[in-house]
């Protein structure tokens, strides 16, 4: 296990929380505002989703198309990065924001070396541009913070390719319990495995699994405590500031 944030485990549960798409409960997800708010709240781990624009620049976005946040039917890869930057992204009860480039997030995190950034490589981008191009674009954007980055994906093949291209830190995302035992996962020997809470058997202890587990998605402090008690190394949440405050005395 090479993840320094994992090998030098933080002292408190609050420091073992991952900000899912930044502080999504307070800011539009996957934006500079959301990442900055998570940093200000004290997050030590931040997860973001990355796709490529039409001109192959990595930007932060989760969905298959721009409908939910920008009211457009096109996918991210249909527009150039300059066009994407002009869009207004909206979620209920949050200030409007603009789409962020991965390079901007890298600049934001560079003064904060203790923070680990989990970059999810979205499958829609991998299908559109191929693993090599996506990895090259992400490597260029993250050059200044590469030691802080863990590449994660539902597609283990891109993580194998990332290892071959010199990425030290990778983590598959799984949503079915038997995936823990796949030969592909064993060959990858990941730093962390992101696990959907809904697929974990009731009697399973996560600290008996071959690699550290980060569970997603957890909304309340009581649930976070329960997952830590069951051996989760990390817990991912949309409400990073709320859970940090609730767990601060643990």
Coordinates of N, CA and C in Angstrom, one line a residue:
X1 N 0.9 -1.2 0.0 CA 0.0 0.0 0.0 C 0.9 1.2 0.0
X2 N 0.7 2.1 -1.0 CA 1.7 3.2 -1.1 C 1.0 4.6 -0.8
X3 N -0.3 4.6 -0.6 CA -0.9 5.9 -0.3 C -0.5 6.4 1.1
X4 N 0.2 7.5 1.1 CA 0.8 8.0 2.3 C -0.3 8.4 3.3
X5 N -1.4 8.9 2.7 CA -2.5 9.3 3.6 C -3.1 8.1 4.3
X6 N -2.9 6.9 3.7 CA -3.4 5.7 4.3 C -2.4 5.1 5.3
X7 N -1.1 5.0 4.9 CA -0.1 4.4 5.7 C 0.1 5.3 7.0
X8 N 0.0 6.6 6.9 CA 0.1 7.5 8.0 C -1.3 7.9 8.4
X9 N -2.0 7.0 9.0 CA -3.5 7.2 9.2 C -3.7 8.4 10.1
X10 N -4.6 9.3 9.7 CA -5.0 10.4 10.6 C -5.5 9.9 11.9
X11 N -5.4 10.8 12.9 CA -5.6 10.4 14.3 C -7.1 10.3 14.6
X12 N -8.0 11.1 13.8 CA -9.4 11.1 14.2 C -10.2 10.7 13.0
X13 N -11.4 10.2 13.4 CA -12.4 9.8 12.3 C -12.7 10.9 11.3
X14 N -12.8 12.2 11.9 CA -13.1 13.3 11.0 C -12.1 13.5 9.9
X15 N -10.8 13.1 10.1 CA -9.8 13.2 9.1 C -9.7 12.0 8.2
X16 N -10.7 11.1 8.3 CA -10.7 9.9 7.5 C -12.0 10.0 6.6
X17 N -12.5 11.2 6.4 CA -13.7 11.4 5.5 C -13.2 11.9 4.2
X18 N -13.9 11.5 3.1 CA -13.7 12.0 1.8 C -14.8 12.9 1.3
X19 N -14.4 14.1 0.9 CA -15.4 15.0 0.4 C -15.8 14.6 -1.1
X20 N -17.0 14.0 -1.2 CA -17.5 13.5 -2.5 C -17.9 14.7 -3.4
X21 N -17.2 14.9 -4.5 CA -17.4 16.0 -5.4 C -17.2 17.3 -4.7
X22 N -16.3 17.4 -3.7 CA -16.2 18.6 -2.9 C -17.3 18.6 -1.8
X23 N -17.6 19.8 -1.3 CA -18.7 19.9 -0.3 C -20.0 20.1 -1.0
X24 N -20.5 19.0 -1.6 CA -21.7 19.1 -2.5 C -22.9 19.5 -1.7
X25 N -23.0 19.3 -0.4 CA -24.2 19.7 0.3 C -24.3 21.2 0.4
X26 N -23.3 21.9 0.1 CA -23.3 23.4 0.2 C -23.0 24.1 -1.1
X27 N -22.3 23.5 -2.0 CA -21.9 24.1 -3.2 C -22.2 23.2 -4.4
X28 N -22.3 23.8 -5.6 CA -22.5 23.0 -6.8 C -21.4 22.0 -6.9
X29 N -21.7 20.7 -7.1 CA -20.7 19.6 -7.1 C -19.6 19.8 -8.1
X30 N -18.5 19.3 -7.8 CA -17.4 19.3 -8.8 C -17.0 20.6 -9.4
X31 N -17.1 21.6 -8.6 CA -16.7 23.0 -9.0 C -15.6 23.5 -8.1
X32 N -14.9 24.5 -8.5 CA -13.9 25.1 -7.6 C -14.4 25.5 -6.3
X33 N -15.7 26.1 -6.3 CA -16.3 26.5 -5.1 C -16.5 25.3 -4.2
X34 N -16.9 24.1 -4.7 CA -17.1 23.0 -3.9 C -15.8 22.4 -3.3
X35 N -14.8 22.5 -4.1 CA -13.5 22.0 -3.6 C -12.9 23.0 -2.6
X36 N -13.0 24.3 -2.9 CA -12.5 25.3 -1.9 C -13.2 25.2 -0.6
X37 N -14.6 25.0 -0.6 CA -15.3 24.8 0.6 C -14.9 23.6 1.4
X38 N -14.6 22.5 0.7 CA -14.2 21.3 1.4 C -12.8 21.6 2.1
X39 N -11.9 22.2 1.4 CA -10.6 22.6 2.0 C -10.8 23.4 3.2
X40 N -11.7 24.4 3.1 CA -11.9 25.3 4.2 C -12.5 24.6 5.4
X41 N -13.3 23.6 5.1 CA -14.0 22.8 6.2 C -13.0 21.9 6.9
X42 N -11.8 21.7 6.3 CA -10.8 20.8 7.0 C -10.7 19.4 6.3
X43 N -11.2 19.3 5.1 CA -11.1 17.9 4.5 C -9.6 17.6 4.2
X44 N -9.3 16.3 4.5 CA -8.0 15.8 4.1 C -8.0 14.9 2.9
X45 N -9.3 14.6 2.4 CA -9.4 13.7 1.2 C -10.6 14.3 0.4
X46 N -10.4 14.5 -0.9 CA -11.4 15.1 -1.8 C -11.5 14.3 -3.0
X47 N -12.7 13.9 -3.4 CA -12.9 13.2 -4.6 C -13.6 14.0 -5.7
X48 N -13.2 13.9 -6.9 CA -13.8 14.7 -8.0 C -14.0 13.7 -9.2
X49 N -14.9 14.1 -10.2 CA -15.1 13.3 -11.4 C -14.5 14.1 -12.6
X50 N -13.9 13.4 -13.5 CA -13.2 14.1 -14.6 C -13.6 13.5 -15.9
X51 N -13.9 14.4 -16.9 CA -14.2 14.0 -18.3 C -13.3 15.0 -19.1
X52 N -13.3 14.7 -20.4 CA -12.6 15.6 -21.4 C -13.5 16.4 -22.2
X53 N -13.2 17.6 -22.5 CA -13.9 18.5 -23.4 C -13.6 18.1 -24.8
X54 N -14.3 18.7 -25.8 CA -14.1 18.3 -27.2 C -12.7 18.5 -27.6
X55 N -12.0 19.5 -27.0 CA -10.6 19.8 -27.3 C -9.6 19.1 -26.3
X56 N -10.2 18.1 -25.7 CA -9.4 17.1 -24.8 C -8.7 17.7 -23.6
X57 N -9.5 18.7 -23.0 CA -9.0 19.3 -21.8 C -9.8 18.7 -20.6
X58 N -9.1 18.2 -19.5 CA -9.9 17.6 -18.4 C -10.6 18.6 -17.6
X59 N -11.9 18.4 -17.5 CA -12.8 19.2 -16.7 C -13.5 18.4 -15.7
X60 N -14.1 19.0 -14.6 CA -14.8 18.3 -13.6 C -16.3 18.2 -13.9
X61 N -16.7 17.0 -14.0 CA -18.2 16.8 -14.3 C -18.5 15.3 -14.1
X62 N -19.7 15.0 -13.5 CA -20.1 13.7 -13.3 C -21.0 13.1 -14.3
X63 N -22.0 13.8 -14.7 CA -23.1 13.2 -15.5 C -22.7 12.9 -16.9
X64 N -23.6 12.0 -17.6 CA -23.4 11.7 -19.0 C -23.7 12.9 -19.9
X65 N -24.5 13.8 -19.5 CA -24.8 15.0 -20.3 C -25.0 16.2 -19.4
X66 N -25.1 17.4 -20.0 CA -25.2 18.6 -19.2 C -26.5 19.0 -18.7
X67 N -27.5 18.1 -18.9 CA -28.9 18.5 -18.6 C -29.2 18.9 -17.1
X68 N -28.7 18.1 -16.2 CA -29.1 18.3 -14.8 C -28.5 19.6 -14.2
X69 N -27.3 19.9 -14.6 CA -26.7 21.1 -14.0 C -26.7 22.3 -14.9
X70 N -26.7 22.1 -16.2 CA -26.6 23.3 -17.2 C -27.8 23.4 -18.1
X71 N -28.7 22.4 -18.1 CA -29.9 22.5 -18.9 C -29.7 22.2 -20.4
X72 N -28.6 21.5 -20.8 CA -28.3 21.2 -22.1 C -28.3 19.7 -22.3
X73 N -28.6 19.3 -23.5 CA -28.7 17.8 -23.8 C -27.4 17.2 -24.2
X74 N -26.4 18.0 -24.5 CA -25.1 17.5 -25.0 C -24.3 16.9 -23.9
X75 N -23.4 16.0 -24.2 CA -22.4 15.5 -23.3 C -21.2 16.6 -23.2
X76 N -20.4 16.4 -22.2 CA -19.3 17.3 -22.0 C -18.4 17.3 -23.2
X77 N -18.1 16.1 -23.8 CA -17.2 16.1 -24.9 C -17.7 16.6 -26.2
X78 N -18.9 17.2 -26.2 CA -19.4 17.8 -27.4 C -19.0 19.3 -27.5
X79 N -18.5 19.9 -26.4 CA -18.2 21.3 -26.3 C -16.7 21.5 -26.0
X80 N -16.1 22.6 -26.5 CA -14.8 22.9 -26.2 C -14.7 23.5 -24.8
X81 N -13.5 23.5 -24.3 CA -13.3 24.0 -22.9 C -13.7 25.4 -22.7
X82 N -13.5 26.3 -23.7 CA -14.0 27.7 -23.6 C -15.5 27.8 -23.6
X83 N -16.2 26.9 -24.3 CA -17.6 26.9 -24.3 C -18.2 26.4 -23.0
X84 N -17.5 25.4 -22.4 CA -17.9 24.8 -21.1 C -17.7 25.9 -20.0
X85 N -16.7 26.7 -20.1 CA -16.4 27.7 -19.1 C -17.5 28.8 -19.1
X86 N -18.2 28.9 -20.2 CA -19.2 30.0 -20.2 C -20.6 29.5 -19.6
X87 N -20.7 28.2 -19.4 CA -22.0 27.7 -18.8 C -22.1 28.0 -17.3
X88 N -23.4 28.2 -16.9 CA -23.7 28.4 -15.5 C -24.3 27.1 -15.0
X89 N -23.6 26.6 -14.0 CA -24.0 25.3 -13.3 C -24.9 25.6 -12.1
X90 N -26.0 24.9 -12.0 CA -26.9 25.2 -10.8 C -27.4 23.9 -10.2
X91 N -27.5 24.0 -8.8 CA -28.1 22.9 -8.0 C -29.0 23.7 -7.0
X92 N -30.1 23.1 -6.6 CA -31.0 23.7 -5.7 C -30.3 24.1 -4.4
X93 N -30.6 25.4 -3.9 CA -30.1 25.9 -2.6 C -28.6 26.0 -2.6
X94 N -28.0 26.2 -3.7 CA -26.5 26.4 -3.8 C -26.2 27.6 -4.7
X95 N -25.2 28.4 -4.4 CA -24.8 29.5 -5.3 C -24.4 28.9 -6.7
X96 N -24.9 29.6 -7.8 CA -24.5 29.2 -9.1 C -23.0 29.2 -9.3
X97 N -22.4 28.4 -10.2 CA -21.0 28.3 -10.3 C -20.7 27.9 -11.8
X98 N -19.4 27.9 -12.1 CA -19.0 27.5 -13.5 C -18.2 26.2 -13.4
X99 N -18.1 25.6 -14.6 CA -17.3 24.4 -14.6 C -15.8 24.6 -14.4
X100 N -15.2 23.7 -13.7 CA -13.8 23.8 -13.4 C -12.9 22.9 -14.3
X101 N -11.8 23.4 -14.6 CA -10.8 22.6 -15.2 C -9.9 21.9 -14.2
X102 N -9.4 20.7 -14.5 CA -8.6 19.9 -13.5 C -7.4 20.7 -13.2
X103 N -6.8 21.4 -14.1 CA -5.6 22.2 -13.8 C -5.9 23.3 -12.8
X104 N -7.1 23.8 -12.8 CA -7.4 24.8 -11.7 C -7.5 24.2 -10.4
X105 N -8.0 23.0 -10.3 CA -8.1 22.3 -9.0 C -6.7 22.0 -8.5
X106 N -5.8 21.6 -9.4 CA -4.4 21.3 -9.1 C -3.8 22.6 -8.5
X107 N -4.0 23.7 -9.1 CA -3.4 25.0 -8.5 C -4.0 25.3 -7.2
X108 N -5.3 25.0 -7.0 CA -5.9 25.2 -5.7 C -5.3 24.3 -4.6
X109 N -5.0 23.1 -4.9 CA -4.5 22.1 -4.0 C -3.0 22.2 -3.7
X110 N -2.3 22.8 -4.6 CA -0.8 22.8 -4.5 C -0.3 23.3 -3.2
X111 N -0.9 24.3 -2.6 CA -0.5 24.8 -1.3 C -0.9 23.9 -0.1
X112 N -1.6 22.8 -0.4 CA -2.1 21.9 0.6 C -1.6 20.5 0.4
X113 N -0.3 20.2 0.6 CA 0.2 18.9 0.3 C -0.4 17.8 1.1
X114 N -0.9 18.0 2.4 CA -1.5 16.9 3.1 C -2.8 16.4 2.5
X115 N -3.4 17.1 1.6 CA -4.7 16.7 1.0 C -4.5 15.7 -0.1
X116 N -5.2 14.6 0.0 CA -5.2 13.6 -1.1 C -6.4 13.9 -2.0
X117 N -6.2 13.9 -3.3 CA -7.2 14.1 -4.3 C -7.5 12.8 -5.1
X118 N -8.7 12.3 -5.0 CA -9.1 11.1 -5.8 C -9.8 11.6 -7.1
X119 N -9.2 11.3 -8.2 CA -9.7 11.7 -9.5 C -10.3 10.5 -10.2
X120 N -11.7 10.6 -10.2 CA -12.4 9.5 -10.9 C -12.4 9.7 -12.4
X121 N -11.9 8.8 -13.2 CA -11.9 8.8 -14.6 C -13.2 8.3 -15.1
X122 N -14.1 9.1 -15.6 CA -15.4 8.7 -16.0 C -15.4 7.8 -17.3
X123 N -16.2 6.8 -17.3 CA -16.2 5.8 -18.4 C -16.7 6.5 -19.7
X124 N -17.5 7.5 -19.6 CA -17.9 8.2 -20.9 C -16.7 8.8 -21.6
X125 N -15.8 9.4 -20.8 CA -14.6 9.9 -21.4 C -13.6 8.9 -22.0
X126 N -13.6 7.7 -21.2 CA -12.7 6.6 -21.7 C -13.2 6.1 -23.0
X127 N -14.5 5.9 -23.1 CA -15.1 5.4 -24.4 C -14.9 6.4 -25.5
X128 N -15.0 7.7 -25.2 CA -14.9 8.7 -26.3 C -13.5 8.9 -26.8
X129 N -12.5 8.9 -25.9 CA -11.2 9.3 -26.2 C -10.1 8.2 -26.1
X130 N -10.5 7.1 -25.3 CA -9.5 6.1 -25.1 C -8.7 6.4 -23.8
X131 N -8.2 5.3 -23.2 CA -7.5 5.4 -21.9 C -6.3 6.2 -22.0
X132 N -5.5 6.0 -23.0 CA -4.2 6.6 -23.2 C -4.4 8.1 -23.2
X133 N -5.3 8.6 -24.0 CA -5.5 10.1 -24.1 C -6.0 10.7 -22.8
X134 N -6.9 10.0 -22.2 CA -7.4 10.5 -20.9 C -6.3 10.6 -19.9
X135 N -5.5 9.5 -19.8 CA -4.4 9.5 -18.8 C -3.4 10.6 -19.1
X136 N -3.1 10.8 -20.4 CA -2.1 11.9 -20.8 C -2.6 13.2 -20.4
X137 N -3.9 13.5 -20.6 CA -4.5 14.8 -20.3 C -4.5 15.0 -18.8
X138 N -4.9 14.0 -18.0 CA -4.9 14.1 -16.6 C -3.5 14.3 -16.0
X139 N -2.5 13.6 -16.6 CA -1.2 13.7 -16.1 C -0.7 15.1 -16.3
X140 N -1.0 15.7 -17.4 CA -0.5 17.1 -17.7 C -1.2 18.1 -16.8
X141 N -2.5 17.9 -16.5 CA -3.2 18.8 -15.6 C -2.7 18.7 -14.2
X142 N -2.3 17.5 -13.8 CA -2.0 17.2 -12.4 C -0.5 17.2 -12.1
X143 N 0.3 17.7 -13.0 CA 1.7 17.6 -12.9 C 2.3 18.1 -11.6
X144 N 1.7 19.2 -11.2 CA 2.2 19.9 -10.0 C 1.8 19.2 -8.7
X145 N 0.8 18.4 -8.7 CA 0.3 17.7 -7.5 C 0.3 16.2 -7.6
X146 N 1.0 15.7 -8.5 CA 0.9 14.2 -8.8 C 1.0 13.3 -7.6
X147 N 1.9 13.7 -6.7 CA 2.1 12.9 -5.5 C 0.9 12.9 -4.6
X148 N -0.1 13.8 -4.8 CA -1.3 13.9 -4.0 C -2.4 13.2 -4.6
X149 N -2.3 12.7 -5.8 CA -3.4 12.2 -6.6 C -3.5 10.7 -6.6
X150 N -4.7 10.2 -6.4 CA -5.0 8.8 -6.6 C -6.0 8.7 -7.7
X151 N -5.7 8.0 -8.8 CA -6.6 7.8 -9.9 C -7.6 6.6 -9.5
X152 N -8.9 6.9 -9.7 CA -9.9 5.9 -9.4 C -10.9 5.7 -10.6
X153 N -11.5 4.6 -10.7 CA -12.4 4.3 -11.8 C -13.2 3.0 -11.6
X154 N -14.4 3.0 -12.2 CA -15.1 1.7 -12.3 C -14.5 0.8 -13.3
X155 N -13.6 1.3 -14.2 CA -13.0 0.5 -15.2 C -11.6 0.1 -14.8
X156 N -11.3 -1.1 -14.3 CA -10.0 -1.5 -13.8 C -9.0 -1.5 -14.9
X157 N -9.4 -1.6 -16.2 CA -8.4 -1.6 -17.3 C -7.6 -0.3 -17.4
X158 N -8.3 0.8 -17.1 CA -7.6 2.1 -17.2 C -6.6 2.3 -16.1
X159 N -6.9 1.6 -14.9 CA -6.0 1.7 -13.8 C -4.8 0.8 -14.0
X160 N -4.9 -0.3 -14.7 CA -3.8 -1.1 -15.1 C -2.9 -0.3 -16.1
X161 N -3.5 0.4 -17.0 CA -2.8 1.3 -18.0 C -2.1 2.4 -17.2
X162 N -2.8 2.9 -16.2 CA -2.2 4.0 -15.4 C -0.9 3.5 -14.7
X163 N -1.0 2.3 -14.1 CA 0.2 1.7 -13.5 C 1.4 1.6 -14.5
X164 N 1.0 1.2 -15.7 CA 2.1 1.0 -16.7 C 2.7 2.3 -17.2
X165 N 1.9 3.4 -17.0 CA 2.4 4.7 -17.4 C 3.0 5.5 -16.2
X166 N 3.2 4.8 -15.1 CA 4.0 5.4 -14.0 C 3.2 6.0 -12.9
X167 N 1.8 5.8 -12.9 CA 1.0 6.2 -11.8 C 1.2 5.3 -10.6
X168 N 1.6 5.8 -9.5 CA 1.8 4.9 -8.3 C 0.6 4.6 -7.5
X169 N -0.4 5.5 -7.6 CA -1.6 5.3 -6.7 C -2.9 5.2 -7.4
X170 N -3.5 4.1 -7.3 CA -4.8 3.8 -8.0 C -5.8 3.1 -7.1
X171 N -7.1 3.3 -7.4 CA -8.1 2.7 -6.6 C -9.3 2.4 -7.5
X172 N -9.7 1.1 -7.6 CA -10.9 0.7 -8.3 C -12.1 1.1 -7.5
X173 N -13.2 1.3 -8.2 CA -14.5 1.6 -7.6 C -15.4 0.3 -7.9
X174 N -16.0 -0.3 -6.9 CA -16.8 -1.5 -7.1 C -18.2 -1.3 -6.5
X175 N -19.1 -2.0 -7.1 CA -20.5 -1.9 -6.7 C -21.1 -3.3 -6.6
X176 N -20.3 -4.3 -6.5 CA -20.7 -5.7 -6.3 C -19.7 -6.4 -5.4
X177 N -20.1 -7.0 -4.4 CA -19.2 -7.6 -3.4 C -18.2 -8.6 -4.0
X178 N -18.6 -9.5 -4.9 CA -17.7 -10.5 -5.5 C -16.5 -9.9 -6.2
X179 N -16.6 -8.6 -6.6 CA -15.5 -8.0 -7.3 C -14.2 -7.9 -6.5
X180 N -14.4 -8.0 -5.2 CA -13.2 -8.0 -4.3 C -12.2 -9.1 -4.7
X181 N -12.8 -10.2 -5.2 CA -12.0 -11.4 -5.4 C -11.7 -11.6 -6.9
X182 N -11.8 -10.6 -7.7 CA -11.5 -10.8 -9.1 C -10.0 -10.8 -9.4
X183 N -9.6 -11.6 -10.3 CA -8.1 -11.7 -10.6 C -7.6 -10.3 -11.1
X184 N -8.4 -9.5 -11.7 CA -8.0 -8.2 -12.2 C -7.6 -7.3 -11.0
X185 N -8.4 -7.4 -10.0 CA -8.2 -6.6 -8.8 C -6.9 -7.0 -8.1
X186 N -6.7 -8.3 -8.0 CA -5.5 -8.8 -7.4 C -4.3 -8.4 -8.1
X187 N -4.3 -8.5 -9.5 CA -3.2 -8.1 -10.3 C -2.9 -6.6 -10.1
X188 N -3.9 -5.8 -9.9 CA -3.8 -4.4 -9.8 C -3.1 -4.0 -8.5
X189 N -3.4 -4.8 -7.4 CA -2.9 -4.5 -6.0 C -3.1 -3.0 -5.7
X190 N -4.4 -2.6 -5.6 CA -4.7 -1.2 -5.4 C -4.3 -0.6 -4.1
X191 N -4.2 0.7 -4.0 CA -4.0 1.4 -2.8 C -5.2 1.4 -1.9
X192 N -6.4 1.5 -2.5 CA -7.6 1.6 -1.8 C -8.7 1.1 -2.8
X193 N -9.8 0.6 -2.2 CA -10.9 0.2 -3.0 C -12.2 0.9 -2.6
X194 N -12.8 1.6 -3.5 CA -14.0 2.3 -3.2 C -15.2 1.4 -3.3
X195 N -16.0 1.3 -2.3 CA -17.1 0.2 -2.2 C -18.4 0.9 -1.9
X196 N -19.4 0.6 -2.8 CA -20.8 1.0 -2.5 C -21.3 0.4 -1.3
X197 N -21.8 1.2 -0.3 CA -22.3 0.6 0.9 C -23.4 -0.4 0.7
X198 N -24.2 -0.2 -0.3 CA -25.3 -1.1 -0.6 C -24.9 -2.5 -1.0
X199 N -23.7 -2.7 -1.3 CA -23.3 -4.1 -1.7 C -22.5 -4.8 -0.7
X200 N -22.3 -4.2 0.5 CA -21.5 -4.8 1.6 C -22.5 -5.8 2.4
X201 N -22.1 -7.0 2.5 CA -22.9 -7.9 3.3 C -23.0 -7.5 4.7
X202 N -24.1 -7.8 5.4 CA -24.4 -7.3 6.7 C -23.3 -7.7 7.7
X203 N -22.8 -8.9 7.5 CA -21.8 -9.5 8.5 C -20.4 -9.2 8.1
X204 N -20.1 -8.5 7.0 CA -18.8 -8.3 6.5 C -18.0 -7.3 7.3
X205 N -16.7 -7.6 7.6 CA -15.8 -6.6 8.2 C -14.8 -6.2 7.1
X206 N -14.7 -4.9 6.9 CA -13.9 -4.4 5.8 C -12.4 -4.5 6.0
X207 N -12.1 -4.5 7.3 CA -10.6 -4.6 7.6 C -10.1 -6.0 7.5
X208 N -10.9 -7.0 7.1 CA -10.4 -8.3 6.7 C -10.2 -8.5 5.2
X209 N -10.5 -7.5 4.5 CA -10.3 -7.5 3.0 C -8.9 -7.3 2.6
X210 N -8.5 -7.6 1.4 CA -7.0 -7.5 1.1 C -6.5 -6.1 1.0
X211 N -7.4 -5.1 0.8 CA -6.9 -3.7 0.6 C -7.8 -2.8 1.4
X212 N -7.3 -1.6 1.8 CA -8.2 -0.7 2.5 C -9.4 -0.3 1.7
X213 N -10.5 -0.2 2.4 CA -11.8 0.1 1.8 C -12.3 1.6 2.1
X214 N -12.7 2.3 1.1 CA -13.4 3.5 1.3 C -14.9 3.3 0.9
X215 N -15.8 3.5 1.8 CA -17.2 3.3 1.5 C -17.9 4.6 1.1
X216 N -18.8 4.4 0.1 CA -19.6 5.5 -0.4 C -21.1 5.1 -0.5
X217 N -22.0 5.9 -0.3 CA -22.1 7.3 0.0 C -22.7 7.3 1.4
X218 N -22.1 8.0 2.4 CA -22.6 8.1 3.8 C -23.0 9.5 4.1
X219 N -24.2 9.6 4.6 CA -24.8 11.0 4.9 C -24.8 11.5 6.3
X220 N -24.7 10.5 7.2 CA -24.9 10.9 8.6 C -23.7 10.4 9.5
X221 N -23.5 11.1 10.6 CA -22.3 10.8 11.5 C -22.5 9.4 12.1
X222 N -23.7 9.0 12.5 CA -23.9 7.7 13.1 C -23.5 6.6 12.1
X223 N -23.9 6.8 10.8 CA -23.5 5.8 9.8 C -22.0 5.8 9.6
X224 N -21.4 6.9 9.6 CA -19.9 7.0 9.5 C -19.2 6.2 10.6
X225 N -19.7 6.5 11.8 CA -19.1 5.8 13.0 C -19.3 4.3 12.8
X226 N -20.4 3.8 12.4 CA -20.7 2.4 12.2 C -19.8 1.8 11.2
X227 N -19.5 2.5 10.1 CA -18.6 2.0 9.0 C -17.2 2.0 9.5
X228 N -16.8 3.0 10.3 CA -15.4 2.9 10.9 C -15.3 1.7 11.8
X229 N -16.4 1.5 12.6 CA -16.3 0.3 13.5 C -16.3 -1.0 12.8
X230 N -16.8 -1.0 11.5 CA -16.7 -2.3 10.7 C -15.5 -2.4 9.9
X231 N -14.5 -1.4 10.1 CA -13.2 -1.6 9.5 C -13.0 -0.7 8.2
X232 N -13.9 0.2 7.9 CA -13.6 1.1 6.7 C -12.4 2.0 7.0
X233 N -11.6 2.1 6.1 CA -10.4 3.0 6.2 C -10.8 4.4 6.0
X234 N -11.8 4.6 5.1 CA -12.2 6.0 4.7 C -13.7 5.9 4.5
X235 N -14.4 7.0 4.7 CA -15.8 7.2 4.4 C -16.1 8.4 3.6
X236 N -16.8 8.2 2.5 CA -17.0 9.3 1.5 C -18.4 9.9 1.8
X237 N -18.5 11.2 1.7 CA -19.8 11.9 2.0 C -19.9 13.1 1.2
X238 N -21.2 13.5 0.9 CA -21.5 14.7 0.3 C -21.4 15.9 1.3
X239 N -21.6 15.6 2.6 CA -21.6 16.7 3.6 C -20.3 16.7 4.4
X240 N -19.2 17.0 3.8 CA -17.9 16.9 4.4 C -17.8 17.8 5.7
X241 N -18.3 19.0 5.6 CA -18.2 19.9 6.7 C -19.1 19.5 7.9
X242 N -20.3 19.0 7.5 CA -21.2 18.6 8.6 C -20.7 17.4 9.3
X243 N -20.1 16.4 8.6 CA -19.6 15.2 9.3 C -18.3 15.5 10.0
X244 N -17.5 16.4 9.5 CA -16.3 16.7 10.2 C -16.6 17.3 11.6
X245 N -17.6 18.2 11.6 CA -18.0 18.9 12.8 C -18.6 17.8 13.8
X246 N -19.4 16.9 13.2 CA -20.1 15.9 14.1 C -19.1 14.9 14.7
X247 N -18.1 14.6 14.0 CA -17.1 13.6 14.4 C -15.9 14.2 15.1
X248 N -15.8 15.5 15.2 CA -14.6 16.2 15.7 C -14.3 15.8 17.1
X249 N -15.2 15.4 17.9 CA -14.9 15.0 19.3 C -14.7 13.5 19.5
X250 N -14.8 12.7 18.4 CA -14.6 11.3 18.5 C -13.1 10.9 18.8

